[in-house]
Amino acid sequence: MRRLSGLAAIFQAAKGVGAVPARTAEYRMVQSALYSTGNNSSVMSHVLSHTKHDDQSSRAAARVVSGTMLFSVAASTLAGEAHAKEPIPPKFRPNDVVLYQYEACPFCNKVKAFLDYYDIPYKIVEVNPISKNEIKWSDYKKVPILMVDGEQMVDSSDIVDKLFQKVCPQVAAKSTSDNDEENKWRKWVDNHLVHILSPNIYRSASEALESFDYITTQGNFSFYERTVAKYAGATAMYFVSKKLKKKYNITDERAALYEAAETWVDALNGRDFLGGSKPNLADLAVFGVLRPIRNLKSGKDMVANTRIGDWYSRMEGAVGQPSKVQA
Ligand SMILES: N[C@@H](CCC(=O)N[C@@H](CS)C(=O)NCC(=O)O)C(=O)O
């Protein structure tokens, strides 16, 4: 109820500012900001019941906010020199790789970290989280979806497994004790680490605004859309993050983030990467989900207050620039 009252206040405030199509955009933007909470059905239906128009601006605005759950600052965190990059083996040279994604989705960012590390060129299709028009052709209703030369792959961990089998078939076929360790930490990312992120990036009003401020600078949006996205989205996500905190039994979100970072450094046990001298799939998973928050206050605090910074810098160097190509 608290969340709905918060949203209602935003709607009321926004009503006084814009014309009808823009008002529709407000509902959609807030809705899309809630998309990945897993708890949003009541808010979704409330919002949808107010949504009549499907104008261009609302879709554009929705897309802006859709990336904001864990909004991506990937571009700005990719300053590192690319060394230790894995070349694509000659056997696996796909012609056409397309990633259907939400820009800030941690699962999508895991897949991107893999593609970037292995220098596999890919195109991105940003999915509208409300209409999902871009993935209407698929029975699978979540992102990421990866199309590799016409073959559909879904679920980030399955996608990474399938790609790894193509990229490194010999290594993928072997089952060693190293795999057990790698798998354990990949599961830790999905079951623990991802749940700590939203409560941190929307922890306070100023941090929620910081997150939305950055994402709304991406793309080509009107001043009005950007302003509504920033304030409505930040307010909504502030309340949603409190709910997530409760759901995952997090008492102090920063302490939980620091603890996770320290736990990861302990797991490295003095090695450059969990994989030894090169990143393995667990390194890529941890890096992928942290990359969107690295330049936010929470990411900076994490690096300042834990020992994760050195590993993170090594990963930036190893993963390098995105190998994404123009769609
Ligand atoms: N286990 C899946 C989880 C994917 C997932 O939950 N994706 C979210 C976005 S972060 C999603 O698409 N949710 C459904 C929706 O937005 O309607 C994976 O690893 O790919």
GROMACS .gro file of C-alpha atoms and ligand atoms in nm:
model
  347
    1MET     CA    1   0.000   0.000   0.000
    2ARG     CA    2   0.282   0.232   0.083
    3ARG     CA    3   0.419   0.179  -0.263
    4LEU     CA    4   0.089   0.251  -0.428
    5SER     CA    5   0.040   0.567  -0.230
    6GLY     CA    6   0.387   0.675  -0.333
    7LEU     CA    7   0.305   0.606  -0.696
    8ALA     CA    8  -0.029   0.780  -0.670
    9ALA     CA    9   0.147   1.090  -0.543
   10ILE     CA   10   0.379   1.080  -0.841
   11PHE     CA   11   0.090   1.041  -1.081
   12GLN     CA   12  -0.091   1.331  -0.920
   13ALA     CA   13   0.214   1.551  -0.938
   14ALA     CA   14   0.283   1.453  -1.296
   15LYS     CA   15  -0.076   1.507  -1.406
   16GLY     CA   16  -0.040   1.876  -1.354
   17VAL     CA   17   0.257   1.892  -1.588
   18GLY     CA   18   0.178   1.717  -1.912
   19ALA     CA   19  -0.077   1.648  -2.181
   20VAL     CA   20  -0.254   1.313  -2.213
   21PRO     CA   21  -0.001   1.118  -2.420
   22ALA     CA   22   0.274   1.222  -2.186
   23ARG     CA   23   0.064   1.121  -1.889
   24THR     CA   24   0.037   0.777  -2.040
   25ALA     CA   25   0.411   0.774  -2.056
   26GLU     CA   26   0.429   0.840  -1.684
   27TYR     CA   27   0.230   0.529  -1.601
   28ARG     CA   28   0.438   0.322  -1.833
   29MET     CA   29   0.764   0.455  -1.706
   30VAL     CA   30   0.685   0.379  -1.346
   31GLN     CA   31   0.556   0.040  -1.444
   32SER     CA   32   0.868  -0.041  -1.632
   33ALA     CA   33   1.077   0.070  -1.339
   34LEU     CA   34   0.908  -0.205  -1.144
   35TYR     CA   35   0.954  -0.470  -1.406
   36SER     CA   36   1.213  -0.688  -1.250
   37THR     CA   37   1.103  -0.689  -0.891
   38GLY     CA   38   0.906  -1.005  -0.937
   39ASN     CA   39   0.640  -0.846  -0.714
   40ASN     CA   40   0.488  -0.604  -0.948
   41SER     CA   41   0.172  -0.764  -1.072
   42SER     CA   42  -0.066  -0.551  -0.863
   43VAL     CA   43   0.111  -0.235  -0.958
   44MET     CA   44   0.126  -0.353  -1.319
   45SER     CA   45  -0.248  -0.403  -1.342
   46HIS     CA   46  -0.313  -0.075  -1.165
   47VAL     CA   47  -0.090   0.100  -1.411
   48LEU     CA   48  -0.222  -0.081  -1.714
   49SER     CA   49  -0.578   0.006  -1.621
   50HIS     CA   50  -0.478   0.368  -1.671
   51THR     CA   51  -0.293   0.308  -1.993
   52LYS     CA   52  -0.483   0.366  -2.315
   53HIS     CA   53  -0.237   0.507  -2.558
   54ASP     CA   54   0.059   0.345  -2.722
   55ASP     CA   55   0.233   0.653  -2.849
   56GLN     CA   56   0.592   0.672  -2.955
   57SER     CA   57   0.701   0.886  -2.664
   58SER     CA   58   0.567   0.650  -2.401
   59ARG     CA   59   0.751   0.362  -2.557
   60ALA     CA   60   1.071   0.558  -2.574
   61ALA     CA   61   1.037   0.669  -2.214
   62ALA     CA   62   0.952   0.319  -2.100
   63ARG     CA   63   1.265   0.194  -2.265
   64VAL     CA   64   1.474   0.451  -2.080
   65VAL     CA   65   1.346   0.343  -1.746
   66SER     CA   66   1.344  -0.023  -1.834
   67GLY     CA   67   1.716  -0.023  -1.808
   68THR     CA   68   1.714   0.129  -1.468
   69MET     CA   69   1.656  -0.157  -1.232
   70LEU     CA   70   2.029  -0.200  -1.231
   71PHE     CA   71   2.100   0.067  -1.482
   72SER     CA   72   2.405   0.011  -1.690
   73VAL     CA   73   2.709   0.223  -1.661
   74ALA     CA   74   2.887  -0.037  -1.859
   75ALA     CA   75   3.026   0.205  -2.111
   76SER     CA   76   3.192   0.418  -1.848
   77THR     CA   77   3.336   0.124  -1.664
   78LEU     CA   78   3.504  -0.015  -1.968
   79ALA     CA   79   3.801   0.211  -1.965
   80GLY     CA   80   4.050  -0.067  -1.896
   81GLU     CA   81   4.303  -0.182  -2.151
   82ALA     CA   82   4.204  -0.507  -2.312
   83HIS     CA   83   4.466  -0.764  -2.233
   84ALA     CA   84   4.418  -1.132  -2.154
   85LYS     CA   85   4.126  -1.138  -2.396
   86GLU     CA   86   4.028  -1.473  -2.535
   87PRO     CA   87   4.024  -1.487  -2.915
   88ILE     CA   88   3.727  -1.663  -3.072
   89PRO     CA   89   3.842  -2.009  -3.175
   90PRO     CA   90   3.828  -2.056  -3.552
   91LYS     CA   91   3.563  -2.330  -3.513
   92PHE     CA   92   3.310  -2.088  -3.367
   93ARG     CA   93   3.256  -1.783  -3.582
   94PRO     CA   94   2.886  -1.702  -3.575
   95ASN     CA   95   2.766  -1.466  -3.843
   96ASP     CA   96   2.475  -1.317  -3.660
   97VAL     CA   97   2.438  -1.284  -3.284
   98VAL     CA   98   2.151  -1.079  -3.145
   99LEU     CA   99   2.089  -1.016  -2.775
  100TYR     CA  100   1.736  -0.922  -2.669
  101GLN     CA  101   1.781  -0.744  -2.341
  102TYR     CA  102   1.698  -0.482  -2.085
  103GLU     CA  103   2.007  -0.267  -2.061
  104ALA     CA  104   2.038  -0.294  -1.684
  105CYS     CA  105   1.921  -0.651  -1.632
  106PRO     CA  106   2.194  -0.835  -1.439
  107PHE     CA  107   2.126  -1.159  -1.624
  108CYS     CA  108   2.166  -0.982  -1.959
  109ASN     CA  109   2.488  -0.825  -1.837
  110LYS     CA  110   2.625  -1.168  -1.750
  111VAL     CA  111   2.574  -1.275  -2.110
  112LYS     CA  112   2.732  -0.952  -2.237
  113ALA     CA  113   3.040  -1.004  -2.017
  114PHE     CA  114   3.085  -1.346  -2.179
  115LEU     CA  115   3.041  -1.213  -2.533
  116ASP     CA  116   3.276  -0.923  -2.466
  117TYR     CA  117   3.544  -1.143  -2.312
  118TYR     CA  118   3.539  -1.385  -2.603
  119ASP     CA  119   3.521  -1.100  -2.854
  120ILE     CA  120   3.203  -1.232  -3.011
  121PRO     CA  121   3.036  -0.946  -3.202
  122TYR     CA  122   2.669  -0.903  -3.119
  123LYS     CA  123   2.381  -0.673  -3.187
  124ILE     CA  124   2.149  -0.553  -2.916
  125VAL     CA  125   1.773  -0.524  -2.930
  126GLU     CA  126   1.639  -0.332  -2.631
  127VAL     CA  127   1.308  -0.489  -2.528
  128ASN     CA  128   1.015  -0.278  -2.419
  129PRO     CA  129   0.932  -0.431  -2.079
  130ILE     CA  130   0.564  -0.348  -2.107
  131SER     CA  131   0.466  -0.448  -2.460
  132LYS     CA  132   0.757  -0.689  -2.513
  133ASN     CA  133   0.685  -0.640  -2.880
  134GLU     CA  134   1.044  -0.716  -2.972
  135ILE     CA  135   1.016  -1.073  -2.835
  136LYS     CA  136   0.656  -1.143  -2.936
  137TRP     CA  137   0.785  -1.403  -3.179
  138SER     CA  138   0.922  -1.612  -2.889
  139ASP     CA  139   0.740  -1.835  -2.640
  140TYR     CA  140   0.993  -1.728  -2.378
  141LYS     CA  141   0.881  -1.409  -2.210
  142LYS     CA  142   1.193  -1.304  -2.022
  143VAL     CA  143   1.526  -1.155  -2.117
  144PRO     CA  144   1.797  -1.232  -2.203
  145ILE     CA  145   1.722  -1.415  -2.527
  146LEU     CA  146   2.021  -1.475  -2.750
  147MET     CA  147   1.986  -1.563  -3.117
  148VAL     CA  148   2.296  -1.725  -3.262
  149ASP     CA  149   2.266  -1.776  -3.636
  150GLY     CA  150   1.894  -1.837  -3.598
  151GLU     CA  151   1.917  -2.060  -3.289
  152GLN     CA  152   1.729  -1.928  -2.988
  153MET     CA  153   1.902  -1.951  -2.649
  154VAL     CA  154   1.735  -1.852  -2.322
  155ASP     CA  155   1.828  -1.822  -1.955
  156SER     CA  156   2.159  -1.652  -1.888
  157SER     CA  157   2.335  -1.951  -1.733
  158ASP     CA  158   2.214  -2.187  -2.006
  159ILE     CA  159   2.317  -1.936  -2.270
  160VAL     CA  160   2.665  -1.910  -2.123
  161ASP     CA  161   2.692  -2.290  -2.098
  162LYS     CA  162   2.587  -2.336  -2.460
  163LEU     CA  163   2.823  -2.068  -2.585
  164PHE     CA  164   3.108  -2.207  -2.380
  165GLN     CA  165   3.054  -2.549  -2.536
  166LYS     CA  166   3.093  -2.388  -2.876
  167VAL     CA  167   3.387  -2.168  -2.780
  168CYS     CA  168   3.586  -2.419  -2.576
  169PRO     CA  169   3.445  -2.766  -2.651
  170GLN     CA  170   3.738  -2.956  -2.500
  171VAL     CA  171   3.735  -2.764  -2.174
  172ALA     CA  172   3.355  -2.779  -2.152
  173ALA     CA  173   3.359  -3.157  -2.192
  174LYS     CA  174   3.593  -3.206  -1.894
  175SER     CA  175   3.449  -3.232  -1.545
  176THR     CA  176   3.704  -3.143  -1.281
  177SER     CA  177   3.704  -3.022  -0.923
  178ASP     CA  178   3.768  -2.675  -1.067
  179ASN     CA  179   3.423  -2.701  -1.228
  180ASP     CA  180   3.265  -2.764  -0.891
  181GLU     CA  181   3.414  -2.446  -0.756
  182GLU     CA  182   3.318  -2.250  -1.066
  183ASN     CA  183   2.961  -2.380  -1.058
  184LYS     CA  184   2.924  -2.309  -0.689
  185TRP     CA  185   3.012  -1.943  -0.741
  186ARG     CA  186   2.799  -1.908  -1.052
  187LYS     CA  187   2.502  -2.023  -0.843
  188TRP     CA  188   2.601  -1.780  -0.569
  189VAL     CA  189   2.572  -1.497  -0.820
  190ASP     CA  190   2.217  -1.598  -0.924
  191ASN     CA  191   2.089  -1.688  -0.579
  192HIS     CA  192   2.259  -1.429  -0.362
  193LEU     CA  193   2.455  -1.151  -0.527
  194VAL     CA  194   2.186  -1.028  -0.767
  195HIS     CA  195   1.938  -0.980  -0.483
  196ILE     CA  196   2.164  -0.739  -0.298
  197LEU     CA  197   2.204  -0.497  -0.587
  198SER     CA  198   1.868  -0.318  -0.611
  199PRO     CA  199   1.839  -0.241  -0.238
  200ASN     CA  200   2.179  -0.075  -0.270
  201ILE     CA  201   2.134   0.135  -0.581
  202TYR     CA  202   1.794   0.264  -0.465
  203ARG     CA  203   1.890   0.278  -0.096
  204SER     CA  204   1.818   0.646  -0.039
  205ALA     CA  205   1.639   0.917  -0.232
  206SER     CA  206   1.969   1.058  -0.355
  207GLU     CA  207   2.103   0.720  -0.466
  208ALA     CA  208   1.778   0.634  -0.644
  209LEU     CA  209   1.796   0.970  -0.822
  210GLU     CA  210   2.161   0.913  -0.909
  211SER     CA  211   2.070   0.579  -1.068
  212PHE     CA  212   1.785   0.727  -1.268
  213ASP     CA  213   1.980   1.038  -1.356
  214TYR     CA  214   2.241   0.835  -1.535
  215ILE     CA  215   2.004   0.606  -1.721
  216THR     CA  216   1.789   0.891  -1.839
  217THR     CA  217   2.092   1.055  -1.996
  218GLN     CA  218   2.109   0.757  -2.234
  219GLY     CA  219   1.907   0.772  -2.552
  220ASN     CA  220   1.719   1.041  -2.728
  221PHE     CA  221   1.441   1.163  -2.503
  222SER     CA  222   1.258   1.483  -2.450
  223PHE     CA  223   1.322   1.694  -2.144
  224TYR     CA  224   0.976   1.608  -2.017
  225GLU     CA  225   1.021   1.232  -2.056
  226ARG     CA  226   1.357   1.246  -1.890
  227THR     CA  227   1.235   1.447  -1.596
  228VAL     CA  228   0.934   1.226  -1.531
  229ALA     CA  229   1.139   0.910  -1.573
  230LYS     CA  230   1.395   1.034  -1.326
  231TYR     CA  231   1.166   1.147  -1.045
  232ALA     CA  232   0.881   0.898  -1.085
  233GLY     CA  233   1.115   0.606  -1.141
  234ALA     CA  234   1.345   0.696  -0.853
  235THR     CA  235   1.054   0.734  -0.613
  236ALA     CA  236   0.894   0.409  -0.718
  237MET     CA  237   1.218   0.215  -0.697
  238TYR     CA  238   1.303   0.360  -0.360
  239PHE     CA  239   0.987   0.198  -0.220
  240VAL     CA  240   1.028  -0.122  -0.417
  241SER     CA  241   1.386  -0.162  -0.294
  242LYS     CA  242   1.264  -0.151   0.067
  243LYS     CA  243   1.028  -0.435  -0.015
  244LEU     CA  244   1.304  -0.636  -0.178
  245LYS     CA  245   1.522  -0.580   0.125
  246LYS     CA  246   1.256  -0.739   0.342
  247LYS     CA  247   1.195  -1.022   0.098
  248TYR     CA  248   1.560  -1.124   0.100
  249ASN     CA  249   1.610  -1.065   0.474
  250ILE     CA  250   1.863  -0.789   0.425
  251THR     CA  251   1.895  -0.573   0.733
  252ASP     CA  252   2.177  -0.344   0.618
  253GLU     CA  253   2.210  -0.336   0.238
  254ARG     CA  254   2.558  -0.184   0.232
  255ALA     CA  255   2.687  -0.430   0.489
  256ALA     CA  256   2.542  -0.708   0.273
  257LEU     CA  257   2.715  -0.570  -0.037
  258TYR     CA  258   3.048  -0.537   0.141
  259GLU     CA  259   3.013  -0.884   0.284
  260ALA     CA  260   2.942  -1.027  -0.061
  261ALA     CA  261   3.246  -0.847  -0.204
  262GLU     CA  262   3.468  -0.976   0.076
  263THR     CA  263   3.327  -1.327   0.040
  264TRP     CA  264   3.419  -1.317  -0.329
  265VAL     CA  265   3.774  -1.197  -0.257
  266ASP     CA  266   3.812  -1.473   0.001
  267ALA     CA  267   3.700  -1.721  -0.264
  268LEU     CA  268   3.978  -1.598  -0.492
  269ASN     CA  269   4.220  -1.709  -0.221
  270GLY     CA  270   4.511  -1.506  -0.356
  271ARG     CA  271   4.455  -1.596  -0.722
  272ASP     CA  272   4.422  -1.323  -0.984
  273PHE     CA  273   4.093  -1.476  -1.093
  274LEU     CA  274   3.881  -1.762  -0.964
  275GLY     CA  275   3.992  -1.932  -1.285
  276GLY     CA  276   4.361  -1.878  -1.189
  277SER     CA  277   4.556  -1.673  -1.442
  278LYS     CA  278   4.245  -1.620  -1.657
  279PRO     CA  279   3.883  -1.550  -1.571
  280ASN     CA  280   3.647  -1.844  -1.565
  281LEU     CA  281   3.269  -1.838  -1.597
  282ALA     CA  282   3.222  -1.745  -1.232
  283ASP     CA  283   3.456  -1.445  -1.270
  284LEU     CA  284   3.256  -1.337  -1.573
  285ALA     CA  285   2.925  -1.379  -1.389
  286VAL     CA  286   3.032  -1.173  -1.085
  287PHE     CA  287   3.184  -0.906  -1.307
  288GLY     CA  288   2.880  -0.898  -1.536
  289VAL     CA  289   2.632  -0.828  -1.259
  290LEU     CA  290   2.856  -0.575  -1.084
  291ARG     CA  291   2.945  -0.380  -1.397
  292PRO     CA  292   2.619  -0.181  -1.407
  293ILE     CA  293   2.666  -0.054  -1.051
  294ARG     CA  294   3.038   0.008  -1.048
  295ASN     CA  295   3.023   0.383  -1.109
  296LEU     CA  296   2.726   0.447  -0.882
  297LYS     CA  297   2.772   0.548  -0.521
  298SER     CA  298   2.708   0.190  -0.410
  299GLY     CA  299   2.975   0.058  -0.647
  300LYS     CA  300   3.223   0.324  -0.541
  301ASP     CA  301   3.152   0.252  -0.173
  302MET     CA  302   3.199  -0.117  -0.238
  303VAL     CA  303   3.539  -0.061  -0.396
  304ALA     CA  304   3.644   0.189  -0.127
  305ASN     CA  305   3.541  -0.032   0.164
  306THR     CA  306   3.635  -0.380   0.050
  307ARG     CA  307   3.925  -0.557  -0.122
  308ILE     CA  308   3.735  -0.622  -0.446
  309GLY     CA  309   3.885  -0.330  -0.644
  310ASP     CA  310   4.201  -0.505  -0.764
  311TRP     CA  311   4.011  -0.803  -0.900
  312TYR     CA  312   3.753  -0.574  -1.059
  313SER     CA  313   4.028  -0.378  -1.239
  314ARG     CA  314   4.186  -0.699  -1.363
  315MET     CA  315   3.847  -0.805  -1.496
  316GLU     CA  316   3.799  -0.473  -1.675
  317GLY     CA  317   4.132  -0.527  -1.845
  318ALA     CA  318   4.051  -0.887  -1.935
  319VAL     CA  319   3.697  -0.830  -2.061
  320GLY     CA  320   3.779  -0.509  -2.245
  321GLN     CA  321   3.544  -0.307  -2.458
  322PRO     CA  322   3.202  -0.436  -2.560
  323SER     CA  323   3.215  -0.630  -2.885
  324LYS     CA  324   2.869  -0.506  -2.969
  325VAL     CA  325   2.803  -0.392  -3.323
  326GLN     CA  326   2.543  -0.158  -3.467
  327ALA     CA  327   2.205  -0.328  -3.503
  328LIG     N1  328   1.690  -1.715  -1.482
  328LIG     C1  329   1.675  -1.616  -1.586
  328LIG     C2  330   1.616  -1.492  -1.523
  328LIG     C3  331   1.583  -1.389  -1.628
  328LIG     C4  332   1.496  -1.280  -1.570
  328LIG     O1  333   1.435  -1.294  -1.464
  328LIG     N2  334   1.490  -1.170  -1.643
  328LIG     C5  335   1.403  -1.064  -1.602
  328LIG     C6  336   1.469  -0.929  -1.631
  328LIG     S1  337   1.608  -0.898  -1.526
  328LIG     C7  338   1.276  -1.070  -1.683
  328LIG     O2  339   1.282  -1.082  -1.804
  328LIG     N3  340   1.163  -1.064  -1.614
  328LIG     C8  341   1.034  -1.073  -1.678
  328LIG     C9  342   0.975  -0.944  -1.717
  328LIG     O3  343   1.043  -0.841  -1.720
  328LIG     O4  344   0.858  -0.946  -1.749
  328LIG    C10  345   1.811  -1.586  -1.645
  328LIG     O5  346   1.914  -1.613  -1.579
  328LIG     O6  347   1.819  -1.541  -1.761
   0.00000   0.00000   0.00000
